[in-house]
Coordinates of C-alpha atoms and ligand atoms in Angstrom, one line a residue:
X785 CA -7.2 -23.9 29.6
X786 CA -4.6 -25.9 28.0
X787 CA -2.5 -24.1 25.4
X788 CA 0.2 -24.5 22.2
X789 CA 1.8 -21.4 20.7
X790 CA 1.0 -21.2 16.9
X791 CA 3.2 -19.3 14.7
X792 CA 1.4 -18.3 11.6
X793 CA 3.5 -17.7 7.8
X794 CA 0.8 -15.5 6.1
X795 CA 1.4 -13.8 2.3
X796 CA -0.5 -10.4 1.1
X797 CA -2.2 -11.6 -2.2
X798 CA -4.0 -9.9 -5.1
X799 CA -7.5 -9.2 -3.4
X800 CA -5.3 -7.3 -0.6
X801 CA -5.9 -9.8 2.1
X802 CA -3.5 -11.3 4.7
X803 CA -3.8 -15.2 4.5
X804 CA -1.5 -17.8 5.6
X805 CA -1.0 -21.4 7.6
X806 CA -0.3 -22.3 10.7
X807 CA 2.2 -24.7 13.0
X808 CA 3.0 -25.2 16.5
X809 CA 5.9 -23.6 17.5
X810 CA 8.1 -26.4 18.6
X811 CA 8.4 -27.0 14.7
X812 CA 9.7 -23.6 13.6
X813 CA 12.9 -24.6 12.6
X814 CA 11.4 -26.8 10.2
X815 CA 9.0 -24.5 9.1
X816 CA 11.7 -21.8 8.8
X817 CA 13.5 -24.0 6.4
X818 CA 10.7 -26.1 4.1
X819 CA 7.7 -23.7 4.9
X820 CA 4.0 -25.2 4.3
X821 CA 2.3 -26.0 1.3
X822 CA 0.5 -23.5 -0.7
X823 CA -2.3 -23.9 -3.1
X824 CA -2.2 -21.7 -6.6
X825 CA -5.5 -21.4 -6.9
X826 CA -5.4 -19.7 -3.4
X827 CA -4.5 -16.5 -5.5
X828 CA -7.7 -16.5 -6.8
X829 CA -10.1 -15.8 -3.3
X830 CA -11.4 -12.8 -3.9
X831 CA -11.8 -10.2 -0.2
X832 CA -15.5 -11.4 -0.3
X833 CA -14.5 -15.2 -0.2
X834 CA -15.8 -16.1 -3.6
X835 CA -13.5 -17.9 -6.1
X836 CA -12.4 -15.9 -9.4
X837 CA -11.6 -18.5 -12.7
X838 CA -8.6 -19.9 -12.3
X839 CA -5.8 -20.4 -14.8
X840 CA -4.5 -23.4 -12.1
X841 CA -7.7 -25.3 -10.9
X842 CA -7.5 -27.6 -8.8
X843 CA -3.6 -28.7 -9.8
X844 CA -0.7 -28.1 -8.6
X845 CA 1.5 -27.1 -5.4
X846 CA 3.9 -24.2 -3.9
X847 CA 5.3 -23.4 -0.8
X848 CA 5.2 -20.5 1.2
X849 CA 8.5 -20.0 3.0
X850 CA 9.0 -17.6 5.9
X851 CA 11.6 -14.7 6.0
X852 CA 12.9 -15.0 9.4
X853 CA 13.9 -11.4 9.2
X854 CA 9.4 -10.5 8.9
X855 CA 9.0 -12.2 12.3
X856 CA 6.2 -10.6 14.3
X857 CA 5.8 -12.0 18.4
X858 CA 3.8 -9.6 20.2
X859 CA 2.5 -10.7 23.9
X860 CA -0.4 -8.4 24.6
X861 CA 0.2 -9.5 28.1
X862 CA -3.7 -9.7 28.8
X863 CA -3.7 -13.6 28.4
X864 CA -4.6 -13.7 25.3
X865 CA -2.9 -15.7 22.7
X866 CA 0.9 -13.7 21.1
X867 CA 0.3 -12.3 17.7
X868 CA 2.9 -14.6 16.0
X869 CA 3.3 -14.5 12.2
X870 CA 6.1 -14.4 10.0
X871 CA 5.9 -12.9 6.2
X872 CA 6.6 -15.4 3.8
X873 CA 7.6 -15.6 0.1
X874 CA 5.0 -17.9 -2.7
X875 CA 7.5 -20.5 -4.6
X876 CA 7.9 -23.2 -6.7
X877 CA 8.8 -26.5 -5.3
X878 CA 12.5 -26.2 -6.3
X879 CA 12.6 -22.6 -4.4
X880 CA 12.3 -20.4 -7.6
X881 CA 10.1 -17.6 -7.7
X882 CA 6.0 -17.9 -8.6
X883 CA 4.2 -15.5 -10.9
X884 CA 1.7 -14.0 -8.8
X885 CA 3.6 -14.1 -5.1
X886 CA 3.0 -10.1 -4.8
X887 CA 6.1 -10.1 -2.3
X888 CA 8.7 -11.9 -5.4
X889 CA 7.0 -9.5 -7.5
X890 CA 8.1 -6.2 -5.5
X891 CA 11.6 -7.8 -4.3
X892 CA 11.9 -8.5 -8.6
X893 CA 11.5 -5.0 -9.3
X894 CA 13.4 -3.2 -6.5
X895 CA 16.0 -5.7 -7.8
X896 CA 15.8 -4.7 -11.0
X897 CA 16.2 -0.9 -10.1
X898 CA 19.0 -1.7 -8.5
X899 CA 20.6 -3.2 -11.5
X900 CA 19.7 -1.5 -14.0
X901 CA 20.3 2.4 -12.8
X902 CA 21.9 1.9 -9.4
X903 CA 19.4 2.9 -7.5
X904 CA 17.4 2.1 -3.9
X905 CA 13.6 2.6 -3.3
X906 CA 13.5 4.0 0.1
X907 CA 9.9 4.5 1.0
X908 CA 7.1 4.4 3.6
X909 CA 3.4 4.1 3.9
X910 CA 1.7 6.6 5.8
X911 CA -1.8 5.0 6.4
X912 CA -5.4 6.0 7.6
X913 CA -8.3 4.1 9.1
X914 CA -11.3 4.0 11.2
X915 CA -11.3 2.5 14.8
X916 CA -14.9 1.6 15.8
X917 CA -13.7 2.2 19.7
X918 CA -12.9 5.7 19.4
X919 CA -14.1 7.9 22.1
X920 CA -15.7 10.3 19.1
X921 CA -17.1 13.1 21.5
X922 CA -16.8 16.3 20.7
X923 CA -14.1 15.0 17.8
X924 CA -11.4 17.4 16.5
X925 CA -9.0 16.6 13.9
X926 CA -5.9 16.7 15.3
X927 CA -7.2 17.4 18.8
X928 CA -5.4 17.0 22.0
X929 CA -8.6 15.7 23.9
X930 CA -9.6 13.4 20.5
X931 CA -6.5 11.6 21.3
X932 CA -6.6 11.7 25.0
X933 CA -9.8 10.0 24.6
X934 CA -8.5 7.3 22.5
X935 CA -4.8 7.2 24.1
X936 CA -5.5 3.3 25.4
X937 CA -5.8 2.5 22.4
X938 CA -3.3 4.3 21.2
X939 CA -0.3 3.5 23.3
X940 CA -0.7 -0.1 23.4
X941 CA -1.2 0.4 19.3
X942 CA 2.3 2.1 19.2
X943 CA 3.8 -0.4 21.6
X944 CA 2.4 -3.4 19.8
X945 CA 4.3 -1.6 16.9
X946 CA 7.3 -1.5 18.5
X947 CA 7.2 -4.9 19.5
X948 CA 6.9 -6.0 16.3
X949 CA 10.3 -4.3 15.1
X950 CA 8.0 -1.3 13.3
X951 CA 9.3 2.3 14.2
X952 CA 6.5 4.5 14.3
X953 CA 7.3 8.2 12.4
X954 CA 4.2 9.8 13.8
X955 CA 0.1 9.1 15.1
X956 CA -2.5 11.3 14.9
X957 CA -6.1 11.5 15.5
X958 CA -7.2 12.5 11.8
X959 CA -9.9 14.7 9.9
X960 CA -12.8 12.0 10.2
X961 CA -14.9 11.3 13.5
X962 CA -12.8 7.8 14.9
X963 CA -10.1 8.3 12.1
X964 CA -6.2 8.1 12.7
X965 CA -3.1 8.1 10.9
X966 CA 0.2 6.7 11.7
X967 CA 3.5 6.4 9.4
X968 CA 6.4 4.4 10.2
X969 CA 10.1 5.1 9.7
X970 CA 11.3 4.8 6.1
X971 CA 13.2 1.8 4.8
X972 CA 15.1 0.7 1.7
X973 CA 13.9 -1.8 -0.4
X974 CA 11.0 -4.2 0.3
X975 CA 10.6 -3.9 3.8
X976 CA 8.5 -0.7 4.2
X977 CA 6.0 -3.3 2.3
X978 CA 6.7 -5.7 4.7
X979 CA 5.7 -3.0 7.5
X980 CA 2.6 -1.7 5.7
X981 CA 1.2 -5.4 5.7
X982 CA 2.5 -5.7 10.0
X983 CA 1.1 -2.1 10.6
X984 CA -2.2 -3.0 9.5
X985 CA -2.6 -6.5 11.2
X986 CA -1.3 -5.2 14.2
X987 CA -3.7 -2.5 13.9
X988 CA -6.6 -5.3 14.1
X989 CA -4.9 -7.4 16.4
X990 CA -4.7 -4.5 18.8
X991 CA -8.7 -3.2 18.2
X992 CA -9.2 -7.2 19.0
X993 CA -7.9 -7.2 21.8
X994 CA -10.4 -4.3 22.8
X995 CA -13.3 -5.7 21.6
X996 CA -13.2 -3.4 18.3
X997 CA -12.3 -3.3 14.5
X998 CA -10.4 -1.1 12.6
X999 CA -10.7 -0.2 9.2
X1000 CA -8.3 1.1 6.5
X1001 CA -11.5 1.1 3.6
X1002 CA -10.7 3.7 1.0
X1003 CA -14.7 4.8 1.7
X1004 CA -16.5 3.7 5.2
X1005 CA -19.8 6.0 4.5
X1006 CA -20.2 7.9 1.5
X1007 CA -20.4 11.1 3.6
X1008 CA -17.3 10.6 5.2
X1009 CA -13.4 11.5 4.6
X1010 CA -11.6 8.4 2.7
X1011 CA -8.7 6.7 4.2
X1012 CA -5.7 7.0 1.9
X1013 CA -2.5 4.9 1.4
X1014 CA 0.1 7.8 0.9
X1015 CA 3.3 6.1 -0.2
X1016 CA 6.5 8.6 0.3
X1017 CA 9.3 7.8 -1.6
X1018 CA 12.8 8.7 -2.6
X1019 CA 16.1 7.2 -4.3
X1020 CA 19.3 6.2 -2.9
X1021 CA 22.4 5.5 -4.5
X1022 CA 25.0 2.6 -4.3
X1023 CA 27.1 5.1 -1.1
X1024 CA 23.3 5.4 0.3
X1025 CA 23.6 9.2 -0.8
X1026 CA 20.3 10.7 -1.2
X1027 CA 19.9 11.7 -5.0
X1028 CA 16.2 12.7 -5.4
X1029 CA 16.9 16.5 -5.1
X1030 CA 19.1 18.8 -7.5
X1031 CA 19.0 22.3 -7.1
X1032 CA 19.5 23.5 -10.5
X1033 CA 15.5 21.8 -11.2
X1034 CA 13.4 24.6 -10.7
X1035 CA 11.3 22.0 -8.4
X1036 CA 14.3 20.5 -6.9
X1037 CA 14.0 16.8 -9.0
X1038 CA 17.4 15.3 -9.6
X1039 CA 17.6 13.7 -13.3
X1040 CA 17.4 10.5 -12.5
X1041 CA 14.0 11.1 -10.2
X1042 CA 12.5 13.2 -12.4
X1043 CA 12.9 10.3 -15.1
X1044 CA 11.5 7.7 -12.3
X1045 CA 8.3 10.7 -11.6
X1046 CA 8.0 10.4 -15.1
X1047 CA 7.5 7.1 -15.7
X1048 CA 5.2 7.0 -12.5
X1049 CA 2.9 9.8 -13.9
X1050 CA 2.8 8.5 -17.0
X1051 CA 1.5 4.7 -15.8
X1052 CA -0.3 5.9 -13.3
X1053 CA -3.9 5.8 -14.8
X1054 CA -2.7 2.5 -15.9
X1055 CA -1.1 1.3 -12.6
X1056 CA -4.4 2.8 -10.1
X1057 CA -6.0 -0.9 -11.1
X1058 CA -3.2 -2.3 -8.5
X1059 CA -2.7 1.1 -6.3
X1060 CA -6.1 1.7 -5.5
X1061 CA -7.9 -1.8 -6.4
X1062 CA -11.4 -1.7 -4.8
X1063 CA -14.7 -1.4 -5.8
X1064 CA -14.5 1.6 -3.6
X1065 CA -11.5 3.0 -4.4
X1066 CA -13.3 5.2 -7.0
X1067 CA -15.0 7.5 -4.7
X1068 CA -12.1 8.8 -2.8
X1069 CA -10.3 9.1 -6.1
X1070 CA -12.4 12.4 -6.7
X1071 CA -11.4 16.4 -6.8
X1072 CA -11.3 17.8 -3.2
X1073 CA -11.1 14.9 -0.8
X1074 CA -7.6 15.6 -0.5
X1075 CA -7.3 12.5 -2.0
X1076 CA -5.8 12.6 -5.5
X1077 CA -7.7 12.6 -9.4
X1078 CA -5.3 13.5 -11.9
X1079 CA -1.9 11.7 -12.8
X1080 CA -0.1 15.2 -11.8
X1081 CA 2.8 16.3 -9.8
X1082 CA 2.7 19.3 -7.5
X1083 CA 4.8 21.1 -5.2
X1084 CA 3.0 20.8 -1.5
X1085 CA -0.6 20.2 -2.9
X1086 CA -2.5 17.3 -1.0
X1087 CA -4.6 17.1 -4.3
X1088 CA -1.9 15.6 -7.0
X1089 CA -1.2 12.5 -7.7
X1090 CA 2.2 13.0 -7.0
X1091 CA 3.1 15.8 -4.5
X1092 CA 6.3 16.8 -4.0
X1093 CA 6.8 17.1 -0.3
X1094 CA 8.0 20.5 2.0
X1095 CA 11.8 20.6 3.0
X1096 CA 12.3 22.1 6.6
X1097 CA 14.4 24.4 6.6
X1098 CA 15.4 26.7 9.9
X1099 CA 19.3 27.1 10.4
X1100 CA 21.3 24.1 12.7
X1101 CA 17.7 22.4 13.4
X1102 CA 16.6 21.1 10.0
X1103 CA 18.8 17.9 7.8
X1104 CA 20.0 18.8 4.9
X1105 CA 17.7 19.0 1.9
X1106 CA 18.4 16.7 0.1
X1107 CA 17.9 13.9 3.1
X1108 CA 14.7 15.5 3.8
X1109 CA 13.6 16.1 0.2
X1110 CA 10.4 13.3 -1.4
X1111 CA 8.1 12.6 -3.3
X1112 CA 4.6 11.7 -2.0
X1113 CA 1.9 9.1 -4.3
X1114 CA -1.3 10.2 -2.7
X1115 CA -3.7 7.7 -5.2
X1116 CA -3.6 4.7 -3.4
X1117 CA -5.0 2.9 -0.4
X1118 CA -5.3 0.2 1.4
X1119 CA -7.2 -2.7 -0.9
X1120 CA -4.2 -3.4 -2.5
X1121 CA -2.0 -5.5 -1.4
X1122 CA 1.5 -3.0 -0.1
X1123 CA 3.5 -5.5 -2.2
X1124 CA 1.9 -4.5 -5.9
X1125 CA 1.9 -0.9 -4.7
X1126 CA 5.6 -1.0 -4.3
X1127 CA 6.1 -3.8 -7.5
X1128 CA 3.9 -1.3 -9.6
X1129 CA 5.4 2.3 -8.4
X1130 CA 9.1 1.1 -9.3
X1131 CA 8.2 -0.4 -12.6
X1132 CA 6.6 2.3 -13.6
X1133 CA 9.9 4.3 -12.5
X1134 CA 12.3 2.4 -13.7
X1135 CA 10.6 2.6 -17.3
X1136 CA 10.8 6.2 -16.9
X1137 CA 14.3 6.2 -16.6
X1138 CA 14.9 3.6 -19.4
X1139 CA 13.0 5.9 -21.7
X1140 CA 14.8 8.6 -20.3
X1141 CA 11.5 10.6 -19.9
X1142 CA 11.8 14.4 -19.6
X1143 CA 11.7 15.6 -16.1
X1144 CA 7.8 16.5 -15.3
X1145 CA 6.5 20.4 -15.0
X1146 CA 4.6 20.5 -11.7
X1147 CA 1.4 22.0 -12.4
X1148 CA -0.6 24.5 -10.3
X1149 CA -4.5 25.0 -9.5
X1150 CA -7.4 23.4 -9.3
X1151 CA -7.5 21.1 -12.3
X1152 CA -10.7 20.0 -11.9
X1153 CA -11.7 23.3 -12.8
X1154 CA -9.9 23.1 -15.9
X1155 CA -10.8 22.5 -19.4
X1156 CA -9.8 19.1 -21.2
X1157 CA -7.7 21.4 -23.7
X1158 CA -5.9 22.6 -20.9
X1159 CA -5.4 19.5 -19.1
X1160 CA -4.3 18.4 -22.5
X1161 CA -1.4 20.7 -22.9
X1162 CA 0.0 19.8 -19.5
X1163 CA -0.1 16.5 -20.4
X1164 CA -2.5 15.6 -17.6
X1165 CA -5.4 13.3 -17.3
X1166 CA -7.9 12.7 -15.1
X1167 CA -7.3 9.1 -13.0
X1168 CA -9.9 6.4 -13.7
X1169 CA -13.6 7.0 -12.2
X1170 CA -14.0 3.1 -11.6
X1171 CA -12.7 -0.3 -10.9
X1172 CA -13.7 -1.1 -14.4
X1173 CA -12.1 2.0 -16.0
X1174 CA -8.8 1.4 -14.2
X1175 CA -8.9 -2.4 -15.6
X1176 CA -9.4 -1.6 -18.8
X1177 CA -6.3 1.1 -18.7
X1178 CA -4.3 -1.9 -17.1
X1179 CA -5.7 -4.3 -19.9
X1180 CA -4.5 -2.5 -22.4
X1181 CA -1.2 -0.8 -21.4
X1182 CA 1.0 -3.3 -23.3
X1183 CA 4.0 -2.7 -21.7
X1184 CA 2.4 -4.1 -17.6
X1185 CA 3.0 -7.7 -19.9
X1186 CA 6.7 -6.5 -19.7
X1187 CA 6.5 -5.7 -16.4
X1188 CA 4.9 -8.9 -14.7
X1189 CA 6.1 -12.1 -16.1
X1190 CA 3.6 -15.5 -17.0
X1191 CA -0.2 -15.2 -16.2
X1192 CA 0.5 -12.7 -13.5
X1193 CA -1.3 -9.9 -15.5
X1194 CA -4.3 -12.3 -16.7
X1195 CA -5.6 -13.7 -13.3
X1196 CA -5.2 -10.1 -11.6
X1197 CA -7.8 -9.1 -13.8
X1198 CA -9.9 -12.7 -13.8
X1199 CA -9.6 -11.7 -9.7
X1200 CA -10.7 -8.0 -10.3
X1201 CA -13.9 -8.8 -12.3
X1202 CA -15.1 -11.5 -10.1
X1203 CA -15.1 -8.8 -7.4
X1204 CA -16.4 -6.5 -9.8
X1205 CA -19.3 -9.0 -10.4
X1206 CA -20.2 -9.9 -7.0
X1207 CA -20.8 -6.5 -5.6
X1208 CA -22.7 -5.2 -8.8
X1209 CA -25.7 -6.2 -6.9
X1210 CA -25.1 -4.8 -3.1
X1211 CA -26.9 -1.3 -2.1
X1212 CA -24.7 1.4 -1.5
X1213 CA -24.8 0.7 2.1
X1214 CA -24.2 -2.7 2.8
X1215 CA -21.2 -2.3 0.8
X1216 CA -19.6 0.2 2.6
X1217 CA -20.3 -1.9 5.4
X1218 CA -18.8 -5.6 3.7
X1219 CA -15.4 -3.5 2.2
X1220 CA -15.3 -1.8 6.0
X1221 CA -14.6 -5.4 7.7
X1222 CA -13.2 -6.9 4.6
X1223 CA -10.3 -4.1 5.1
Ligands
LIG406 N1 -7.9 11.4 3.9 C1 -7.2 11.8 2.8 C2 -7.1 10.7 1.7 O1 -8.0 10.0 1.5 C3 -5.8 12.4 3.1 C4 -5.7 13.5 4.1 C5 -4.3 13.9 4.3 O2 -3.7 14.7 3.5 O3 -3.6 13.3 5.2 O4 -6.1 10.5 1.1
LIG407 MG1 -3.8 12.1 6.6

């Protein structure tokens, strides 16, 4: 059959979804410079296809221009067509920024980080999800034979990975029956969101090319284990010297990441509408799923909001702590789009360190056996319990207008209620089943 290679320039927008435009690839080097037209409006498709008000209408035009550095060519070698996308950035006409590109947003607030304290984001995502391939006989988490089963898919997973220019850290099979994790190598600045968003697709692309999906829903089945979004993080300075850790902080936080863990604790029942954005989101978010409900910081505990990560340390073999040492934000997943995670988890920061925030007390226990007086006196709070909730904390958290510039803030949450308002009517089940394929 006759062919043409099509390069695709795709964005990560508000509802969490990949979507982009296509070319034939004899006309990259245009492409690379001009990109294609973008619609504003566009922002507004929600992950079930409907169309939320729009501030824009029907008016209007952007571009969305490739970074040639996000390019993604994988040859599955099965004759089928290569995987071939490259990220792009939303902007104006004239090449300035647009309010609601998720990607300008994130680059806007690393770059403000950086010039307002001196610091890098260095971070990854380690993500979760359901293959619908999986060999599930006889499943154990973490099993040698659970992967053997599903090594195929594995390998050519991980080698689609690599071909992609995305170092994988580790891959697991996981907890659930058909559930996996894998975590790439950190990065500094916005391209451990630009791996998130080529982790996932090639995730799809490879259970395509098998016949199969994959799924990174928060919640597949309501008796099931959720699929987190863990986003690891630490700060580098201007020497790319480690400074998260100080030793004289009875938890190891240097003052300028306690400040930043701060700021994130404080916003983050606020910031959870763009962490952990889906309808779905909510029932993960819940005490004992190993998940996260509280805006809290622990040391090692896979049930805080923000967990402070183990340090290995056996003589000559391990790095040196303060490489090794981060922070872990376990209340997030994969409807939102990596870009807001990342735009959302430095702003919140980088407030804490303009406020100067006192450095956090971890706490320690079960909290949700804890009275609200208690809770109190840490200074904790229970995350929000719904999509609604978690909008309304976003709505009304004055300083996010500070944060995002234009209508930015105003059609996230036009989006957000449209979704709201067409699932209010889906059973339990179907649900699961429409956010499963959406994500
Ligand atoms: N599946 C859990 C979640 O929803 C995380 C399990 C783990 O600690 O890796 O976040
Ligand atoms: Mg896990």
């Amino acid at each position: 059959m006759i062919r043409t290679d099509l390069v695709m320039i795709v964005t990560s927008d508000i509802s969490g979804q990949v979507r982009g435009k296509g070319f034939p690839v004899s006309n990259l080097e245009k492409r690379l410079k001009r990109g294609m037209g973008w619609v504003p409006t566009n922002v507004q498709i929600t992950c079930l296809n409907s169309i939320a008000e729009s501030p824009y209408g029907s008016v209007g035009d952007l571009i969305l221009v490739p970074d040639e550095k996000t390019e993604v060519k994988v040859d599955f070698e099965d004759n089928g067509a290569v995987e071939h996308f490259f990220i792009g950035d939303i902007l104006h006409l004239d090449g300035s920024p647009w309010e609601c590109c998720t990607r300008g947003l994130a680059q806007k607030a690393l770059a403000d980080l950086e010039e307002e304290t001196g610091l890098f984001f260095n971070s990854t995502f380690e993500h979760e999800f359901f293959y619908t391939g999986a060999d599930q006989t006889g499943w154990n988490g973490f099993g040698l034979e659970s992967y053997r089963k599903n090594s195929l898919f594995a390998q050519t997973f991980v080698s689609a990975l690599e071909k992609a220019g995305v170092d994988t850290d580790t891959f697991l099979p996981e907890f659930g029956p058909g559930q996996f994790e894998v975590t790439t190598s950190p990065c500094v600045g916005i391209r451990s969101a630009d791996q998130s968003l080529i982790l996932r697709e090639v995730a799809r692309a490879t259970a395509d090319r098998f016949n199969e999906r994959v799924s990174f829903s928060p919640m597949v089945k309501s008796d099931s284990v959720g699929n987190g979004v863990h986003i690891h993080f630490s700060l580098l300075d201007r020497e790319n010297k480690a400074v998260t850790y100080d030793r004289s902080n009875k938890q190891g936080l240097g003052e300028k990441a306690g400040m930043f863990c701060a700021g994130v604790l404080k916003y983050m029942p606020a910031i959870t509408a763009l962490m952990a954005p889906g309808v779905l989101s909510y029932q993960r978010l819940t005490p004992h799923k190993w998940s996260a409900a509280f805006n809290n910081l622990a040391v090692q505990d896979r049930e805080a909001g923000l967990r402070i990560c183990p340090v290995i340390e056996i003589k000559g073999k391990a790095g040196k702590t303060a490489d090794q040492y981060n922070l872990e934000y376990r209340a997030a997943d994969a409807s939102a789009s990596p870009y807001l995670q990342i735009a959302a988890l430095v702003r919140a920061g980088l407030q804490g360190i303009k406020d100067q925030l006192p450095i956090p007390e971890a706490t320690q226990g079960d909290l949700s056996l804890m009275s609200k007086e208690e809770l109190e006196k840490m200074g904790v709070t229970r995350l929000p319990q719904s999509l609604d909730q978690a909008l309304e904390l976003f709505e009304n958290e004055s300083i996010i207008k500070e944060w995002f510039p234009g209508n930015f803030q105003d059609v996230y949450l036009k989006h957000k209620y449209q979704e709201i308002k067409d699932t209010r009517e889906i059973e339990p089940e179907k649900l699961y089943a429409l956010y499963g394929r959406v994500y």
